[in-house]
C-alpha cells in the first residue's frame, strides 16, 4: 500500500469536550479527558448518568457550576452517542461517541449558568432528549452550535469549484513538464516538475474524493515489491525519482505521459464527482497532520529535496479549506483569530527557510530550525483538530 497522502484517512474525533476544555479548563482538564483518569480530592466531582432510550440523562439530580465529570453508562443493548447540550439553542457542551452496550465512558466539562440536557443518539433508533437541568449561577460554560451536514453543503460546493480550477492549472503545468521530457530537456523538466507538483499538493482536502486517481498521480513506492523500480510506482514521484537519479529522457517519457493522462482524466471527470460535505473539517486537519508526518520527515522525497516547498503548498491548501468554513467557524470557534495568527506564524516559519528562491531539504536544516518548524506545525495541527471536531456534523433526530 502506498503511504497515505493528505486527506486520505478518515479520522473521527472522540469528543467535542476536548475542544471546549482547551478553551475553558486547560491542560490538566485535557489530560483527564484523554486518559480517562478518575479524580479525587479537589478534582471534578463524578456524576453517573444513564444512556438509554428510556432513561436518557437520568441520574443528574444535583446540578452545580464548575468542572465536573459525567460517567456515562450505556444500559441499553446497542451503541450510542451522547451530547450534552442546551435544549433550546442546541449549543453542544460535550460529546462522547461510540459508547458500547453495558459500558461507561467519561465526559469532563465546565458548566455555568444555563439550561442543559443530555441527548442520547442510539445507532439504530431515534434520538432522545433527557430531562432539562438548570444551573442558576456561575459564568456560562463554553458551547458550540452544532453543525449539520446541510450547513456544510455550501462550503463543500464552493471548495469543489475551486478544486476544479486547480485541476485545470495542474493539467497545464503537467503538460509543460511532459513536453520538456519529450524533447529531452531534462534541466527544463526539473524546473517544471516542482510547480506542477505543488499545484496538485494544494488540493489536499480533495484527495479522498480523487480515489484511485490520487495513487496514480501522487503515490509513493511504499509497499510495492519492486520499490522505486516497481511498475506500480507512477505519478509525480516516479518522474521525480528519474529526474534526480540520472535516468534518460527515453526512460521518463512513459511515466510522464501516464502522469499527464491521469491528471487530465481526473480533471475531465471532476464535474461528476461529489465531495462528502461531512469530511471537509476533518480534511482541513489532515492536510497538515500528514505534512508533519511525511513532508517534514522527508519520507516523500525522491531526489528533488522539495518537501519544505510541499509543506508550504499544503499550508496554502489548508487556508483554502478554512476560507470556505469560516462562516461556520465565526460563530462557533472563539479563538478563530488565534488560529489565523498560528497560520501566519507557520507561513512565516516556512518562508524563512527559503533562500534565493530555493528550499533546503529537511535533513539540511539545523537542529534549531528543525525543532522550531516541527513545533510550529505541530501546534497548528492540534489547533486544526478543534476545527475538525466543531465541523463534525451531528445527528439530532
GROMACS .gro file of C-alpha atoms in nm:
model
  397
    1UNK     CA    1   0.000   0.000   0.000
    2UNK     CA    2   0.132   0.349  -0.078
    3UNK     CA    3   0.192   0.589   0.204
    4UNK     CA    4  -0.123   0.783   0.295
    5UNK     CA    5  -0.144   1.122   0.136
    6UNK     CA    6  -0.301   1.431   0.295
    7UNK     CA    7  -0.675   1.390   0.317
    8UNK     CA    8  -0.694   1.016   0.253
    9UNK     CA    9  -0.765   0.898   0.604
   10UNK     CA   10  -1.096   0.937   0.782
   11UNK     CA   11  -1.043   1.026   1.146
   12UNK     CA   12  -1.347   1.065   1.370
   13UNK     CA   13  -1.254   1.266   1.675
   14UNK     CA   14  -1.363   1.140   2.014
   15UNK     CA   15  -1.523   1.433   2.186
   16UNK     CA   16  -1.606   1.797   2.143
   17UNK     CA   17  -1.538   1.823   2.515
   18UNK     CA   18  -1.167   1.817   2.436
   19UNK     CA   19  -1.207   2.127   2.221
   20UNK     CA   20  -1.420   2.307   2.475
   21UNK     CA   21  -1.182   2.224   2.757
   22UNK     CA   22  -0.894   2.370   2.559
   23UNK     CA   23  -1.075   2.699   2.591
   24UNK     CA   24  -1.204   2.657   2.943
   25UNK     CA   25  -1.017   2.411   3.163
   26UNK     CA   26  -0.657   2.397   3.048
   27UNK     CA   27  -0.400   2.118   3.025
   28UNK     CA   28  -0.498   1.931   3.342
   29UNK     CA   29  -0.857   1.901   3.223
   30UNK     CA   30  -0.743   1.785   2.880
   31UNK     CA   31  -0.530   1.509   3.026
   32UNK     CA   32  -0.820   1.397   3.241
   33UNK     CA   33  -1.041   1.354   2.937
   34UNK     CA   34  -0.778   1.185   2.724
   35UNK     CA   35  -0.658   0.946   2.994
   36UNK     CA   36  -0.999   0.873   3.143
   37UNK     CA   37  -0.848   0.921   3.493
   38UNK     CA   38  -1.076   0.935   3.795
   39UNK     CA   39  -1.043   1.249   4.001
   40UNK     CA   40  -1.025   1.261   4.377
   41UNK     CA   41  -0.983   1.535   4.633
   42UNK     CA   42  -1.011   1.872   4.463
   43UNK     CA   43  -1.075   1.721   4.119
   44UNK     CA   44  -1.407   1.731   3.935
   45UNK     CA   45  -1.700   1.558   4.104
   46UNK     CA   46  -1.830   1.243   3.933
   47UNK     CA   47  -2.194   1.203   3.836
   48UNK     CA   48  -2.328   0.877   3.693
   49UNK     CA   49  -2.574   0.937   3.409
   50UNK     CA   50  -2.771   0.672   3.221
   51UNK     CA   51  -2.763   0.638   2.844
   52UNK     CA   52  -3.064   0.457   2.703
   53UNK     CA   53  -3.381   0.536   2.505
   54UNK     CA   54  -3.597   0.505   2.816
   55UNK     CA   55  -3.371   0.669   3.077
   56UNK     CA   56  -3.157   0.915   2.884
   57UNK     CA   57  -2.991   1.164   3.120
   58UNK     CA   58  -3.127   1.010   3.440
   59UNK     CA   59  -2.903   1.048   3.744
   60UNK     CA   60  -2.808   1.415   3.728
   61UNK     CA   61  -3.007   1.537   4.027
   62UNK     CA   62  -2.781   1.797   4.191
   63UNK     CA   63  -2.663   2.037   3.920
   64UNK     CA   64  -2.382   2.273   4.015
   65UNK     CA   65  -2.149   2.505   3.823
   66UNK     CA   66  -1.785   2.427   3.757
   67UNK     CA   67  -1.578   2.146   3.614
   68UNK     CA   68  -1.737   1.805   3.655
   69UNK     CA   69  -1.708   1.456   3.514
   70UNK     CA   70  -2.008   1.257   3.397
   71UNK     CA   71  -1.977   0.878   3.400
   72UNK     CA   72  -2.200   0.794   3.105
   73UNK     CA   73  -2.330   0.438   3.147
   74UNK     CA   74  -2.498   0.278   2.849
   75UNK     CA   75  -2.763   0.047   2.995
   76UNK     CA   76  -2.915  -0.032   2.654
   77UNK     CA   77  -2.844  -0.321   2.418
   78UNK     CA   78  -2.682  -0.108   2.144
   79UNK     CA   79  -2.408   0.151   2.100
   80UNK     CA   80  -2.492   0.520   2.127
   81UNK     CA   81  -2.355   0.871   2.102
   82UNK     CA   82  -2.427   1.125   2.374
   83UNK     CA   83  -2.432   1.504   2.355
   84UNK     CA   84  -2.464   1.746   2.645
   85UNK     CA   85  -2.643   2.047   2.500
   86UNK     CA   86  -2.864   2.346   2.561
   87UNK     CA   87  -3.206   2.206   2.469
   88UNK     CA   88  -3.321   2.546   2.338
   89UNK     CA   89  -3.023   2.679   2.138
   90UNK     CA   90  -2.884   2.329   2.069
   91UNK     CA   91  -2.534   2.451   2.157
   92UNK     CA   92  -2.317   2.149   2.236
   93UNK     CA   93  -2.107   2.147   2.554
   94UNK     CA   94  -1.972   1.796   2.534
   95UNK     CA   95  -1.987   1.482   2.325
   96UNK     CA   96  -1.885   1.118   2.354
   97UNK     CA   97  -1.918   0.879   2.062
   98UNK     CA   98  -1.941   0.502   2.042
   99UNK     CA   99  -2.044   0.411   2.398
  100UNK     CA  100  -2.089   0.035   2.375
  101UNK     CA  101  -2.373  -0.151   2.548
  102UNK     CA  102  -2.303  -0.210   2.915
  103UNK     CA  103  -2.000   0.020   2.917
  104UNK     CA  104  -1.922   0.351   3.085
  105UNK     CA  105  -1.735   0.644   2.930
  106UNK     CA  106  -1.638   0.972   3.092
  107UNK     CA  107  -1.719   1.325   2.981
  108UNK     CA  108  -1.547   1.614   3.159
  109UNK     CA  109  -1.686   1.963   3.101
  110UNK     CA  110  -1.705   2.305   3.262
  111UNK     CA  111  -2.060   2.425   3.314
  112UNK     CA  112  -2.201   2.758   3.425
  113UNK     CA  113  -2.530   2.938   3.433
  114UNK     CA  114  -2.777   2.791   3.186
  115UNK     CA  115  -3.006   2.503   3.096
  116UNK     CA  116  -2.864   2.165   2.996
  117UNK     CA  117  -2.989   1.827   2.880
  118UNK     CA  118  -2.833   1.505   2.756
  119UNK     CA  119  -2.921   1.393   2.405
  120UNK     CA  120  -2.884   1.017   2.358
  121UNK     CA  121  -2.845   0.905   1.998
  122UNK     CA  122  -2.866   0.524   1.961
  123UNK     CA  123  -2.710   0.376   1.648
  124UNK     CA  124  -3.037   0.233   1.516
  125UNK     CA  125  -3.308   0.440   1.682
  126UNK     CA  126  -3.437   0.794   1.712
  127UNK     CA  127  -3.254   1.046   1.929
  128UNK     CA  128  -3.394   1.100   2.279
  129UNK     CA  129  -3.356   1.416   2.488
  130UNK     CA  130  -3.330   1.368   2.863
  131UNK     CA  131  -3.468   1.596   3.134
  132UNK     CA  132  -3.354   1.957   3.140
  133UNK     CA  133  -3.133   2.067   3.426
  134UNK     CA  134  -3.096   2.429   3.531
  135UNK     CA  135  -2.782   2.584   3.682
  136UNK     CA  136  -2.855   2.928   3.822
  137UNK     CA  137  -2.509   3.064   3.896
  138UNK     CA  138  -2.162   3.093   3.753
  139UNK     CA  139  -2.032   3.206   3.414
  140UNK     CA  140  -2.190   3.037   3.117
  141UNK     CA  141  -1.978   2.743   3.004
  142UNK     CA  142  -1.829   2.724   2.656
  143UNK     CA  143  -2.060   2.573   2.396
  144UNK     CA  144  -2.069   2.535   2.020
  145UNK     CA  145  -2.375   2.541   1.799
  146UNK     CA  146  -2.398   2.204   1.623
  147UNK     CA  147  -2.309   2.184   1.255
  148UNK     CA  148  -2.537   1.982   1.032
  149UNK     CA  149  -2.448   1.825   0.701
  150UNK     CA  150  -2.683   2.077   0.539
  151UNK     CA  151  -2.467   2.359   0.682
  152UNK     CA  152  -2.161   2.207   0.515
  153UNK     CA  153  -2.307   2.175   0.166
  154UNK     CA  154  -2.244   2.538   0.053
  155UNK     CA  155  -1.876   2.543   0.163
  156UNK     CA  156  -1.825   2.198   0.009
  157UNK     CA  157  -1.968   2.313  -0.324
  158UNK     CA  158  -1.754   2.628  -0.318
  159UNK     CA  159  -1.443   2.427  -0.238
  160UNK     CA  160  -1.520   2.173  -0.510
  161UNK     CA  161  -1.542   2.452  -0.768
  162UNK     CA  162  -1.206   2.585  -0.655
  163UNK     CA  163  -1.056   2.235  -0.689
  164UNK     CA  164  -1.185   2.221  -1.046
  165UNK     CA  165  -0.995   2.537  -1.135
  166UNK     CA  166  -0.690   2.399  -0.957
  167UNK     CA  167  -0.704   2.083  -1.166
  168UNK     CA  168  -0.705   2.299  -1.480
  169UNK     CA  169  -0.378   2.452  -1.362
  170UNK     CA  170  -0.231   2.111  -1.277
  171UNK     CA  171  -0.314   1.986  -1.628
  172UNK     CA  172  -0.139   2.285  -1.789
  173UNK     CA  173   0.170   2.260  -1.568
  174UNK     CA  174   0.195   1.883  -1.610
  175UNK     CA  175   0.175   1.925  -1.990
  176UNK     CA  176   0.472   2.163  -1.968
  177UNK     CA  177   0.664   1.901  -1.771
  178UNK     CA  178   0.581   1.632  -2.026
  179UNK     CA  179   0.685   1.845  -2.323
  180UNK     CA  180   1.025   1.914  -2.164
  181UNK     CA  181   1.082   1.541  -2.116
  182UNK     CA  182   0.960   1.458  -2.467
  183UNK     CA  183   1.218   1.690  -2.623
  184UNK     CA  184   1.492   1.558  -2.393
  185UNK     CA  185   1.546   1.881  -2.199
  186UNK     CA  186   1.580   1.734  -1.851
  187UNK     CA  187   1.702   2.061  -1.695
  188UNK     CA  188   1.377   2.226  -1.808
  189UNK     CA  189   1.185   1.922  -1.686
  190UNK     CA  190   1.337   1.954  -1.338
  191UNK     CA  191   1.234   2.320  -1.334
  192UNK     CA  192   0.882   2.231  -1.447
  193UNK     CA  193   0.830   1.942  -1.206
  194UNK     CA  194   0.802   2.141  -0.885
  195UNK     CA  195   0.536   2.397  -0.993
  196UNK     CA  196   0.317   2.115  -1.126
  197UNK     CA  197   0.357   1.907  -0.813
  198UNK     CA  198   0.293   2.197  -0.576
  199UNK     CA  199  -0.024   2.292  -0.761
  200UNK     CA  200  -0.153   1.939  -0.707
  201UNK     CA  201  -0.049   1.941  -0.340
  202UNK     CA  202  -0.262   2.250  -0.276
  203UNK     CA  203  -0.572   2.040  -0.349
  204UNK     CA  204  -0.512   1.821  -0.044
  205UNK     CA  205  -0.861   1.825   0.106
  206UNK     CA  206  -1.000   1.667  -0.213
  207UNK     CA  207  -0.762   1.370  -0.222
  208UNK     CA  208  -1.016   1.131  -0.071
  209UNK     CA  209  -1.264   1.224  -0.344
  210UNK     CA  210  -0.996   1.159  -0.607
  211UNK     CA  211  -1.000   0.788  -0.518
  212UNK     CA  212  -0.756   0.567  -0.710
  213UNK     CA  213  -0.654   0.863  -0.926
  214UNK     CA  214  -0.457   1.007  -0.635
  215UNK     CA  215  -0.247   0.692  -0.610
  216UNK     CA  216  -0.166   0.706  -0.981
  217UNK     CA  217  -0.086   1.077  -0.966
  218UNK     CA  218   0.087   1.120  -0.630
  219UNK     CA  219   0.155   0.775  -0.488
  220UNK     CA  220   0.482   0.652  -0.340
  221UNK     CA  221   0.669   0.324  -0.364
  222UNK     CA  222   0.577   0.221  -0.009
  223UNK     CA  223   0.458  -0.139  -0.001
  224UNK     CA  224   0.549  -0.211  -0.363
  225UNK     CA  225   0.760  -0.527  -0.405
  226UNK     CA  226   0.997  -0.362  -0.652
  227UNK     CA  227   1.020  -0.031  -0.466
  228UNK     CA  228   1.109   0.258  -0.695
  229UNK     CA  229   1.160   0.011  -0.982
  230UNK     CA  230   0.812  -0.141  -0.947
  231UNK     CA  231   0.577  -0.088  -1.241
  232UNK     CA  232   0.314   0.021  -0.990
  233UNK     CA  233   0.524   0.322  -0.891
  234UNK     CA  234   0.376   0.603  -1.100
  235UNK     CA  235   0.296   0.971  -1.097
  236UNK     CA  236   0.482   1.277  -0.977
  237UNK     CA  237   0.718   1.087  -0.750
  238UNK     CA  238   0.810   0.836  -1.020
  239UNK     CA  239   0.905   1.122  -1.252
  240UNK     CA  240   1.085   1.296  -0.965
  241UNK     CA  241   1.292   0.987  -0.895
  242UNK     CA  242   1.400   0.960  -1.257
  243UNK     CA  243   1.479   1.329  -1.298
  244UNK     CA  244   1.703   1.342  -0.991
  245UNK     CA  245   1.864   1.000  -1.030
  246UNK     CA  246   2.009   1.037  -1.377
  247UNK     CA  247   1.754   0.844  -1.579
  248UNK     CA  248   1.749   0.938  -1.950
  249UNK     CA  249   1.454   1.107  -2.116
  250UNK     CA  250   1.371   0.787  -2.305
  251UNK     CA  251   1.300   0.615  -1.973
  252UNK     CA  252   1.088   0.902  -1.842
  253UNK     CA  253   0.862   0.962  -2.142
  254UNK     CA  254   0.629   0.678  -2.047
  255UNK     CA  255   0.585   0.782  -1.679
  256UNK     CA  256   0.543   1.149  -1.782
  257UNK     CA  257   0.277   1.058  -2.039
  258UNK     CA  258   0.096   0.840  -1.783
  259UNK     CA  259   0.103   1.125  -1.529
  260UNK     CA  260  -0.031   1.378  -1.777
  261UNK     CA  261  -0.304   1.134  -1.881
  262UNK     CA  262  -0.408   1.061  -1.522
  263UNK     CA  263  -0.428   1.431  -1.437
  264UNK     CA  264  -0.635   1.507  -1.748
  265UNK     CA  265  -0.869   1.218  -1.679
  266UNK     CA  266  -0.923   1.338  -1.323
  267UNK     CA  267  -0.989   1.694  -1.439
  268UNK     CA  268  -1.239   1.576  -1.701
  269UNK     CA  269  -1.432   1.362  -1.452
  270UNK     CA  270  -1.426   1.608  -1.164
  271UNK     CA  271  -1.754   1.782  -1.254
  272UNK     CA  272  -1.933   1.450  -1.199
  273UNK     CA  273  -1.769   1.391  -0.859
  274UNK     CA  274  -1.937   1.482  -0.533
  275UNK     CA  275  -1.728   1.551  -0.227
  276UNK     CA  276  -1.866   1.442   0.109
  277UNK     CA  277  -1.951   1.768   0.291
  278UNK     CA  278  -1.920   1.592   0.626
  279UNK     CA  279  -1.547   1.539   0.568
  280UNK     CA  280  -1.448   1.899   0.496
  281UNK     CA  281  -1.350   1.991   0.853
  282UNK     CA  282  -1.156   1.668   0.902
  283UNK     CA  283  -0.965   1.726   0.579
  284UNK     CA  284  -0.858   2.073   0.695
  285UNK     CA  285  -0.688   1.900   0.986
  286UNK     CA  286  -0.547   1.604   0.795
  287UNK     CA  287  -0.364   1.806   0.529
  288UNK     CA  288  -0.116   1.941   0.784
  289UNK     CA  289  -0.123   1.630   1.001
  290UNK     CA  290   0.015   1.434   0.709
  291UNK     CA  291   0.252   1.720   0.626
  292UNK     CA  292   0.414   1.682   0.967
  293UNK     CA  293   0.428   1.305   0.931
  294UNK     CA  294   0.560   1.280   0.575
  295UNK     CA  295   0.692   1.611   0.444
  296UNK     CA  296   0.881   1.740   0.748
  297UNK     CA  297   1.044   1.399   0.790
  298UNK     CA  298   1.149   1.380   0.425
  299UNK     CA  299   0.973   1.046   0.379
  300UNK     CA  300   0.828   1.150   0.043
  301UNK     CA  301   1.150   1.291  -0.103
  302UNK     CA  302   1.260   1.112  -0.420
  303UNK     CA  303   1.551   1.338  -0.501
  304UNK     CA  304   1.420   1.690  -0.552
  305UNK     CA  305   1.462   1.792  -0.186
  306UNK     CA  306   1.135   1.985  -0.215
  307UNK     CA  307   0.950   1.863   0.093
  308UNK     CA  308   0.950   2.204   0.260
  309UNK     CA  309   0.808   2.360  -0.055
  310UNK     CA  310   0.538   2.093  -0.043
  311UNK     CA  311   0.469   2.176   0.321
  312UNK     CA  312   0.422   2.539   0.221
  313UNK     CA  313   0.179   2.435  -0.055
  314UNK     CA  314  -0.009   2.221   0.195
  315UNK     CA  315  -0.042   2.525   0.419
  316UNK     CA  316  -0.192   2.718   0.126
  317UNK     CA  317  -0.434   2.429   0.072
  318UNK     CA  318  -0.537   2.436   0.437
  319UNK     CA  319  -0.614   2.807   0.412
  320UNK     CA  320  -0.838   2.738   0.112
  321UNK     CA  321  -1.046   2.490   0.310
  322UNK     CA  322  -1.070   2.720   0.612
  323UNK     CA  323  -1.178   3.014   0.398
  324UNK     CA  324  -1.485   2.813   0.295
  325UNK     CA  325  -1.555   2.703   0.654
  326UNK     CA  326  -1.507   3.050   0.804
  327UNK     CA  327  -1.878   3.147   0.806
  328UNK     CA  328  -1.946   2.840   1.025
  329UNK     CA  329  -1.643   2.890   1.247
  330UNK     CA  330  -1.703   3.259   1.312
  331UNK     CA  331  -1.999   3.186   1.540
  332UNK     CA  332  -1.861   2.864   1.689
  333UNK     CA  333  -1.488   2.899   1.743
  334UNK     CA  334  -1.398   3.187   1.977
  335UNK     CA  335  -1.024   3.151   1.909
  336UNK     CA  336  -1.052   3.188   1.532
  337UNK     CA  337  -0.830   3.498   1.537
  338UNK     CA  338  -0.566   3.297   1.723
  339UNK     CA  339  -0.588   3.026   1.458
  340UNK     CA  340  -0.529   3.292   1.193
  341UNK     CA  341  -0.218   3.405   1.379
  342UNK     CA  342  -0.096   3.044   1.402
  343UNK     CA  343  -0.139   3.006   1.026
  344UNK     CA  344   0.058   3.326   0.968
  345UNK     CA  345   0.327   3.205   1.207
  346UNK     CA  346   0.358   2.875   1.022
  347UNK     CA  347   0.379   3.057   0.689
  348UNK     CA  348   0.647   3.294   0.822
  349UNK     CA  349   0.845   3.000   0.962
  350UNK     CA  350   0.841   2.805   0.637
  351UNK     CA  351   0.912   3.109   0.421
  352UNK     CA  352   1.210   3.191   0.643
  353UNK     CA  353   1.373   2.862   0.544
  354UNK     CA  354   1.383   2.952   0.175
  355UNK     CA  355   1.690   3.134   0.043
  356UNK     CA  356   1.719   3.283  -0.304
  357UNK     CA  357   1.406   3.106  -0.416
  358UNK     CA  358   1.548   2.765  -0.318
  359UNK     CA  359   1.419   2.536  -0.044
  360UNK     CA  360   1.658   2.319   0.157
  361UNK     CA  361   1.580   1.953   0.212
  362UNK     CA  362   1.455   1.881   0.567
  363UNK     CA  363   1.779   1.698   0.654
  364UNK     CA  364   1.971   2.017   0.569
  365UNK     CA  365   1.803   2.216   0.844
  366UNK     CA  366   1.991   2.297   1.161
  367UNK     CA  367   1.865   2.141   1.482
  368UNK     CA  368   1.717   2.474   1.591
  369UNK     CA  369   1.540   2.521   1.256
  370UNK     CA  370   1.401   2.168   1.261
  371UNK     CA  371   1.276   2.191   1.619
  372UNK     CA  372   1.114   2.530   1.556
  373UNK     CA  373   0.946   2.410   1.236
  374UNK     CA  374   0.821   2.089   1.398
  375UNK     CA  375   0.685   2.281   1.697
  376UNK     CA  376   0.505   2.547   1.493
  377UNK     CA  377   0.344   2.299   1.254
  378UNK     CA  378   0.265   2.058   1.537
  379UNK     CA  379   0.086   2.330   1.734
  380UNK     CA  380  -0.113   2.424   1.427
  381UNK     CA  381  -0.218   2.063   1.371
  382UNK     CA  382  -0.353   2.049   1.727
  383UNK     CA  383  -0.545   2.372   1.671
  384UNK     CA  384  -0.695   2.235   1.349
  385UNK     CA  385  -0.815   1.926   1.535
  386UNK     CA  386  -1.055   2.164   1.711
  387UNK     CA  387  -1.186   2.280   1.374
  388UNK     CA  388  -1.240   1.921   1.268
  389UNK     CA  389  -1.439   1.848   1.583
  390UNK     CA  390  -1.652   2.162   1.564
  391UNK     CA  391  -1.733   2.094   1.198
  392UNK     CA  392  -1.822   1.731   1.257
  393UNK     CA  393  -2.193   1.712   1.166
  394UNK     CA  394  -2.408   1.582   1.447
  395UNK     CA  395  -2.719   1.373   1.435
  396UNK     CA  396  -3.002   1.538   1.623
  397UNK     CA  397  -3.304   1.325   1.530
   0.00000   0.00000   0.00000
